[in-house]
Short mmCIF file of C-alpha atoms and ligand atoms in Angstrom, two decimals:
data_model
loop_
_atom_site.label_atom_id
_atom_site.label_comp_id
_atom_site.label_asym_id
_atom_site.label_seq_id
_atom_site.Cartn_x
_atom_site.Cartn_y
_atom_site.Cartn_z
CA UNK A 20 47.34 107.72 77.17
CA UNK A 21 50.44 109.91 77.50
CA UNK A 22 53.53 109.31 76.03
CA UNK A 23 56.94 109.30 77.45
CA UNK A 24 57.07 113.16 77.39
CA UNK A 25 53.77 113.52 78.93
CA UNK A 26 52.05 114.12 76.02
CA UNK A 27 48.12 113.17 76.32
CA UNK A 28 48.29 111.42 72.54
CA UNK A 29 44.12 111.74 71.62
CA UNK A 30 44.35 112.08 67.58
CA UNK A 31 44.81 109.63 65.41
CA UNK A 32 45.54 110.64 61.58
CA UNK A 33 44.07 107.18 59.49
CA UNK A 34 45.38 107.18 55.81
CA UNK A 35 43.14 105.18 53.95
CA UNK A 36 44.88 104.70 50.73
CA UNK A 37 47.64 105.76 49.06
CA UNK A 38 45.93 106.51 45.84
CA UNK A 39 44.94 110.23 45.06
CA UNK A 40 43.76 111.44 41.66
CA UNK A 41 45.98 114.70 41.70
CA UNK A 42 49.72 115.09 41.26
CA UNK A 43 50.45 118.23 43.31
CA UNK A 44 53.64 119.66 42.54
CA UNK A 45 55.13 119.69 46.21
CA UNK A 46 53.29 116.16 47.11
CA UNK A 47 56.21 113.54 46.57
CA UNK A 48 55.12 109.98 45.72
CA UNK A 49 52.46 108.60 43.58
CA UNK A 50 50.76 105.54 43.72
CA UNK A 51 47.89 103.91 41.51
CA UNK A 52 47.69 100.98 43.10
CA UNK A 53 45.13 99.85 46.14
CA UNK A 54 47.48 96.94 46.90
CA UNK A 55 47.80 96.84 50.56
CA UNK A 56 45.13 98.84 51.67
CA UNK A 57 43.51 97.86 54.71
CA UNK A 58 39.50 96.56 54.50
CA UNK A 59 37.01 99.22 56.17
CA UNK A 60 36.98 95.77 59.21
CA UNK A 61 40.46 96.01 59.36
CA UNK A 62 40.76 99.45 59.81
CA UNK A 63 37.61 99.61 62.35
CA UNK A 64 39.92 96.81 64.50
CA UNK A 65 42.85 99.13 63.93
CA UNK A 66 40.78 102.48 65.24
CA UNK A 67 39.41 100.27 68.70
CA UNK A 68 42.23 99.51 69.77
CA UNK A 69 43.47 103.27 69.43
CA UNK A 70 40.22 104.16 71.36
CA UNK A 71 40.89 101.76 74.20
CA UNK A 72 44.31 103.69 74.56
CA UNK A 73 42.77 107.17 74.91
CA UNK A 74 41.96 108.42 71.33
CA UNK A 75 38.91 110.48 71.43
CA UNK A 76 39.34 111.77 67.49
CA UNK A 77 40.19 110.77 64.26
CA UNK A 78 40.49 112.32 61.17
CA UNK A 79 40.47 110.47 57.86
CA UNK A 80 43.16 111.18 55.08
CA UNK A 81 45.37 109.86 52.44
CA UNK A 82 46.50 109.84 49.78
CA UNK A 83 43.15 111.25 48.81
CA UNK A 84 40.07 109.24 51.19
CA UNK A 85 37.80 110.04 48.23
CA UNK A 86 39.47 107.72 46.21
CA UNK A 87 37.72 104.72 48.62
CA UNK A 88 33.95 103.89 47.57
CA UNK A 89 33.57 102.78 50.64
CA UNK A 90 34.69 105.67 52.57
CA UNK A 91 31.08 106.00 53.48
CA UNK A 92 31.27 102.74 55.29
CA UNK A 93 34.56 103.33 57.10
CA UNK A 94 33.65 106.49 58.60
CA UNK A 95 30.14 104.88 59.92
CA UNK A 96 32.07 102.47 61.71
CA UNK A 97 34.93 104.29 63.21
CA UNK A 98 31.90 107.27 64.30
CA UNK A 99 30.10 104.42 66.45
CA UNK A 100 33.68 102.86 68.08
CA UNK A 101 33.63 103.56 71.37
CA UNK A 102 35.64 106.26 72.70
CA UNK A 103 35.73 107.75 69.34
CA UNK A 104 34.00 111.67 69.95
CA UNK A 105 35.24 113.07 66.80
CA UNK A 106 35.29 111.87 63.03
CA UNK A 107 36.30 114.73 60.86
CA UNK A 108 38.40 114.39 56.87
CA UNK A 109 41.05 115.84 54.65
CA UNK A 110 40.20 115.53 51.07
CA UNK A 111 41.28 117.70 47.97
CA UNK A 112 37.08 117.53 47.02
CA UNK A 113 37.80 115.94 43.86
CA UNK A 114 34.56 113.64 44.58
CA UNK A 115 33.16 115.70 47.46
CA UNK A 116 30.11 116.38 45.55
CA UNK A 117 29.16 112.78 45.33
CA UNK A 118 30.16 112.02 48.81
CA UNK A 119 29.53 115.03 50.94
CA UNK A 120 25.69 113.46 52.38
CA UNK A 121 27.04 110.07 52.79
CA UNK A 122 30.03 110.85 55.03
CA UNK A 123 27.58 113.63 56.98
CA UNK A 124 25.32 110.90 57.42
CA UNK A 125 28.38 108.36 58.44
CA UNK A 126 29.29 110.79 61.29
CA UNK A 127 31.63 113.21 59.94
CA UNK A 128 31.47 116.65 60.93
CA UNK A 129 33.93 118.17 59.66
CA UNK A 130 35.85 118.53 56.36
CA UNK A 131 38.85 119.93 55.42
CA UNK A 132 39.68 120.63 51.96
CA UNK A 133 42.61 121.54 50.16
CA UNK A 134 42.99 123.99 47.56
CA UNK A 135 45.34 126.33 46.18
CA UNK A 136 44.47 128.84 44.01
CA UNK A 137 40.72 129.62 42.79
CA UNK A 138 42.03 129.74 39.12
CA UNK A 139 41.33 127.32 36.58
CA UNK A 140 44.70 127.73 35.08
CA UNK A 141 47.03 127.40 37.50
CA UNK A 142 44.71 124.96 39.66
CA UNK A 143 45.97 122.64 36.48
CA UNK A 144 49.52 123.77 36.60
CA UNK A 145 50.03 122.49 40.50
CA UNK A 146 47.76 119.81 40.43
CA UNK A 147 48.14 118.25 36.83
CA UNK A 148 44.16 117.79 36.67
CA UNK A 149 41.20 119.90 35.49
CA UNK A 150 39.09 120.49 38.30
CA UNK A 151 38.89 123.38 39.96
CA UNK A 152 34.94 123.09 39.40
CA UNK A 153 34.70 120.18 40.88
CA UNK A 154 36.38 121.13 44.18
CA UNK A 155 33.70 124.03 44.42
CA UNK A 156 31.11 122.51 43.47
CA UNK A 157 32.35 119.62 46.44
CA UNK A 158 32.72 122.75 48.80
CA UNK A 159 28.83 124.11 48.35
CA UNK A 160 27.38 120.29 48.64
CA UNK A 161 29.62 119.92 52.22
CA UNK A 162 27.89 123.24 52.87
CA UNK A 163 24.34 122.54 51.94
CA UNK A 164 24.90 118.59 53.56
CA UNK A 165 25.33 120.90 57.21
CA UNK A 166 28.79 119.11 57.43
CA UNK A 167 29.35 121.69 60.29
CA UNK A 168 32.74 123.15 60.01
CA UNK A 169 34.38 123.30 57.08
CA UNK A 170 38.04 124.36 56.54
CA UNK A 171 39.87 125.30 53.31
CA UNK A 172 43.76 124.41 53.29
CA UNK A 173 46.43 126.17 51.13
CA UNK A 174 49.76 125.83 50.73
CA UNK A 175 51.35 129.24 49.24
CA UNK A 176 54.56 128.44 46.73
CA UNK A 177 56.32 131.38 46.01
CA UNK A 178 56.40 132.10 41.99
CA UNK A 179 53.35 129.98 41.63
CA UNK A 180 50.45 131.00 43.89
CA UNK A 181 51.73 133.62 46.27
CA UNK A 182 48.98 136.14 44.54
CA UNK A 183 46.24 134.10 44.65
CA UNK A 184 46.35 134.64 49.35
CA UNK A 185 43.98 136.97 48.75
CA UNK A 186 41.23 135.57 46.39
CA UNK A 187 41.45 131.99 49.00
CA UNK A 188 41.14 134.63 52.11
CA UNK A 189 38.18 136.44 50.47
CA UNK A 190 36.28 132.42 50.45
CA UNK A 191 35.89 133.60 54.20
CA UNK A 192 34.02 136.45 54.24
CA UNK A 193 30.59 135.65 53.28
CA UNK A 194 30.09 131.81 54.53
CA UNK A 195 30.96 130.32 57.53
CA UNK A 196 34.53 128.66 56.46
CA UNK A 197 38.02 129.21 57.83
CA UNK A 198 40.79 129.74 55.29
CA UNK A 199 43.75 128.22 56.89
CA UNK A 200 47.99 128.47 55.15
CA UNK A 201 50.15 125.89 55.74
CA UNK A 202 53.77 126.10 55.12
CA UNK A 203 55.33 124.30 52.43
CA UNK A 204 57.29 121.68 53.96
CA UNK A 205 60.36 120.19 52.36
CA UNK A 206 59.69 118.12 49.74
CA UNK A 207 63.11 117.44 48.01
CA UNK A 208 66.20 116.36 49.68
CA UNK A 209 68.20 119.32 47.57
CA UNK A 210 67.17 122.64 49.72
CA UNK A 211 66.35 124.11 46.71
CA UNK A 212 62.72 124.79 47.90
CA UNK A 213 63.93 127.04 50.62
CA UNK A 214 63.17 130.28 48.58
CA UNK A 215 59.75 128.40 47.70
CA UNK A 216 58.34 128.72 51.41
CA UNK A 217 55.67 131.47 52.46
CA UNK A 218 55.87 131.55 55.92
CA UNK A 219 52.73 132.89 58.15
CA UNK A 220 54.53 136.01 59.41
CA UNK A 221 54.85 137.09 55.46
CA UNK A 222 51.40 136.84 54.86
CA UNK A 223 50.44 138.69 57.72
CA UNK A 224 52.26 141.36 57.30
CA UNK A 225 50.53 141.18 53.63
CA UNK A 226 47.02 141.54 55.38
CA UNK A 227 47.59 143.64 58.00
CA UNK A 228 43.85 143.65 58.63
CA UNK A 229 43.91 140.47 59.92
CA UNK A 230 43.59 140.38 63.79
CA UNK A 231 44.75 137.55 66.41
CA UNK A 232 42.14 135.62 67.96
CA UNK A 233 42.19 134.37 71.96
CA UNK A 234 43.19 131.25 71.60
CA UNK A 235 40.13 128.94 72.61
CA UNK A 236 40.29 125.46 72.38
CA UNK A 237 39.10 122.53 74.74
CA UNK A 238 41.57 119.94 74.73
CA UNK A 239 40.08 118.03 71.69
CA UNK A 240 39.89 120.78 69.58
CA UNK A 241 43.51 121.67 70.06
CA UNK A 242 44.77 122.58 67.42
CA UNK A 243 48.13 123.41 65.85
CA UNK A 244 46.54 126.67 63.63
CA UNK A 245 46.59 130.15 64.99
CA UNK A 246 43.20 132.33 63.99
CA UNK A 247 42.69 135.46 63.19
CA UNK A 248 39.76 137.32 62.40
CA UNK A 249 38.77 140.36 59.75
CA UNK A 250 36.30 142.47 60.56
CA UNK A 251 32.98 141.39 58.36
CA UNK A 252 34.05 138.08 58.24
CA UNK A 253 32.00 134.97 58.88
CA UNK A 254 34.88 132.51 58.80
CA UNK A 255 38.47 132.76 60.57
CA UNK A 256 42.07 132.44 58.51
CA UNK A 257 44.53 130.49 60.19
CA UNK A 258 48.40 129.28 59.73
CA UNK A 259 49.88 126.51 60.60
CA UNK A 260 53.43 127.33 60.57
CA UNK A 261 55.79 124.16 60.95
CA UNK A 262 58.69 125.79 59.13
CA UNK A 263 58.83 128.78 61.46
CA UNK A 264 57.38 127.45 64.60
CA UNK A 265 57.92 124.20 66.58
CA UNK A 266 54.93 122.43 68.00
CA UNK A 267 56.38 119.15 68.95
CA UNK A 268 55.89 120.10 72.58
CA UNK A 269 51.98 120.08 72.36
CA UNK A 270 51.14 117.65 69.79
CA UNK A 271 48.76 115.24 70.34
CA UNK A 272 48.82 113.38 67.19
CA UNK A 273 49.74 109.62 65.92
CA UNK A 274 49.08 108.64 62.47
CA UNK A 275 48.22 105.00 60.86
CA UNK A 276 49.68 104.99 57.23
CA UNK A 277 47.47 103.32 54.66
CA UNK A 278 49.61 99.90 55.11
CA UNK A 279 49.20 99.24 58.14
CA UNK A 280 52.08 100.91 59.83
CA UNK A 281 52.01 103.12 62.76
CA UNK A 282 53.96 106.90 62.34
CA UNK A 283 54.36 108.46 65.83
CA UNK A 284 55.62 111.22 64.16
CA UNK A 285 55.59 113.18 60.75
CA UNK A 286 59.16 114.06 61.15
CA UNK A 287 60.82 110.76 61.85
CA UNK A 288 60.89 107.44 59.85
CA UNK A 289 60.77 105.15 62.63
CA UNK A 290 57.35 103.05 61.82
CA UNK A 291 55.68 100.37 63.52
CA UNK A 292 53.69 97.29 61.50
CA UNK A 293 51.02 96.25 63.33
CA UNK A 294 49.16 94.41 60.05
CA UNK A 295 50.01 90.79 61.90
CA UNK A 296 48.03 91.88 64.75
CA UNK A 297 44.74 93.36 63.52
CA UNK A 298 42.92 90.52 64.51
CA UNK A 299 44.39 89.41 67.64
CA UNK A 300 42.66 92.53 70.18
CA UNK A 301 45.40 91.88 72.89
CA UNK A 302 48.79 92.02 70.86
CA UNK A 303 46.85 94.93 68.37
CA UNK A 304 46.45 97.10 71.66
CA UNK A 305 49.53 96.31 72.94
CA UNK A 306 51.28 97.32 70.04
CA UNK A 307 49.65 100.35 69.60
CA UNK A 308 50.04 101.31 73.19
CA UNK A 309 54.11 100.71 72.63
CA UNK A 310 54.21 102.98 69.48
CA UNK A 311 52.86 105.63 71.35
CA UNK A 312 55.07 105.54 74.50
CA UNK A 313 57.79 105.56 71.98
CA UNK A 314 56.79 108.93 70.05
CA UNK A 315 60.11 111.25 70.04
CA UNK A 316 60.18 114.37 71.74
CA UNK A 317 60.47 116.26 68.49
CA UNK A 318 61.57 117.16 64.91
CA UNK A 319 62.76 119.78 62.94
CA UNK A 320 61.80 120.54 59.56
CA UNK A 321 64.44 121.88 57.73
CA UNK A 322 64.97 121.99 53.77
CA UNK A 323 66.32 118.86 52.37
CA UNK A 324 64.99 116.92 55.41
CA UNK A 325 65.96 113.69 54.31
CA UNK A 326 63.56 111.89 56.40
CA UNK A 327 60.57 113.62 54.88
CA UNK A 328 58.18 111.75 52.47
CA UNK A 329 55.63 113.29 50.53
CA UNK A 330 52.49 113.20 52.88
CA UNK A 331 50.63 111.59 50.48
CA UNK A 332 51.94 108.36 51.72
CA UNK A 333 51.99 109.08 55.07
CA UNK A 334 48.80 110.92 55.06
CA UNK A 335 48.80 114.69 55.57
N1 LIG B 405 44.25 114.15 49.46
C1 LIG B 405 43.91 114.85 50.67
C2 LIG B 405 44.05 116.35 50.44
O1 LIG B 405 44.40 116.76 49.34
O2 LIG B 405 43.76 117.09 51.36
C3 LIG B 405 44.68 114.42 51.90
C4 LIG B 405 46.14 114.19 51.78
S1 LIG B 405 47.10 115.62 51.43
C5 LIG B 405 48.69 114.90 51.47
C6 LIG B 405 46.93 116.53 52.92
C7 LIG B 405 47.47 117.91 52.94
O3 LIG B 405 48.87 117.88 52.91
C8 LIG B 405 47.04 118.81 51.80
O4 LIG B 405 46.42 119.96 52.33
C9 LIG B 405 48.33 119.19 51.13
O5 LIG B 405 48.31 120.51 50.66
C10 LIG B 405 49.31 119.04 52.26
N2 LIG B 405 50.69 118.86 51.81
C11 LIG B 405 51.18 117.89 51.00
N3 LIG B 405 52.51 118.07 50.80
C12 LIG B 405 52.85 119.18 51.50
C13 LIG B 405 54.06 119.87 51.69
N4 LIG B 405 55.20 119.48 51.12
N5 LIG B 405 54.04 120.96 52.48
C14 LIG B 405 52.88 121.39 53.08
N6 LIG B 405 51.71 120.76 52.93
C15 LIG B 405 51.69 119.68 52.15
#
């Protein structure tokens, strides 16, 4: 369906839990506990009704989806809703190794995976946990499970991982995966990360070898990344750029917070519960079908948003 601005509204972002193994430096809230969480029923009532108002693809997230034993189960059932064309996943890869055949069998076809730095050391310093290997390791199984496309996402912080651009560009030159930067968004309500932020433009101008790609997507795959391409390389880098670049305009996105409550957008608070309805079709629909007309016509990012929470709760 389209929203009040004419927006067709097709993607829904589904945070599964809250809970996620790492403590990333820029990622605000942590949470141990599963209390709350929706059950993989709940959440395949939750996804249906989406479908019946025009979502076509969903992509699982968190917190960190991983973290859910039966994420396996979840994604099986939200593949075969009707309506539903696209399944795809944001992890960190923690547990991608142990999980990478079951979700490939569930459906999924594509993974993205963050990571930050390729070295041990500092992998440690912004996520608090030992396990770069892991995340590698979860990266080659995705590969060798034929999860189709698989994307790597990094968030540069200046003074901490600025030099390692290179080293996460270089993962796209000999295997089919695209390297794509994100901008640090604000994460404190001081403004003090300001001089933290990478933006795209600065890394391009870093790589000058890196050439724009003809934009090319069908309507689903519309994305908010720009690609570019280097010559010799399998895979494409992209940037998503929400610091320096506005997007609200085209986005086609609505996200479900582990909870229960519907986001219509990143950049604004206003939230709608819909946990009362989950089991009554009409009233679930109906609710979901108001959240969307009400998405706002935009945000902006600035530092010390005071609206923004980490996107670990509101799933990133
Ligand atoms: N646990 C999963 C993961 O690590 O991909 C999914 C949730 S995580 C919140 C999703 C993405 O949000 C990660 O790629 C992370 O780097 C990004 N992210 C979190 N906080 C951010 C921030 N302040 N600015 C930019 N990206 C951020």
């Amino acid at each position: 369906m389209t929203d009040s601005y004419g927006r067709k509204i097709e993607y829904l972002r589904l945070s599964v839990t809250k809970r996620c193994p790492l403590h990333c430096i820029y990622c605000k809230d942590e949470t141990e506990t599963n209390e709350n969480e929706l059950s993989a029923s709940q959440l395949e009532k939750i996804v249906r009704a989406f479908a019946v108002c025009g979502i076509t693809k969903v992509r699982l997230t968190g917190g960190e989806p991983l973290m859910r034993s039966d994420i396996p189960d979840i994604a099986e059932r939200i593949s075969k809703t009707d309506g539903i064309k696209k399944l795809v996943l944001t992890t960190n890869g923690v547990r991608l190794k142990e999980y990478a055949k079951g979700l490939q069998k569930s459906g999924v076809s594509a993974v993205n995976i963050s990571l930050d730095t390729l070295d041990k050391e500092k992998y440690k310093a912004l996520t608090g946990c030992d396990c770069l290997q892991n995340v590698l390791d979860g990266i080659e199984e995705a590969e060798r499970c034929g999860i189709s496309h698989i994307r790597i996402n990094s968030v540069l912080i200046r003074g901490q991982n600025d030099a390692d651009a290179e080293n996460l560009i270089h993962l796209a030159k000999d295997r089919k995966i695209d390297v794509r930067f994100i901008e640090l968004m604000p994460f404190s309500d001081t403004g003090e990360n300001e001089r933290l932020i990478i933006k795209g433009e600065e890394i391009l101008r870093r790589f000058p070898y890196l050439k724009p790609l003809e934009s090319q997507k069908s309507n689903i795959e519309k994305s908010v990344a720009k690609y570019y391409a280097a010559d010799g390389f399998q895979g494409r880098i992209g940037f998503i750029n929400p610091i320096s670049e506005q997007f609200c305009s085209d986005c086609n996105r609505i996200r479900v917070l582990s909870d229960g409550k519907i986001r219509p957008c990143l950049g604004s608070d206003t939230e709608f519960d819909i946990r009362d309805w989950i089991d009554n079709e009409e009233k679930l629909t109906e609710a979901v079908r108001n959240a969307i007309a009400s998405k706002p016509k935009g945000h902006s990012f600035s530092c010390g948003y005071a609206g923004f929470h980490g996107l670990d709760k509101i799933g990133g």
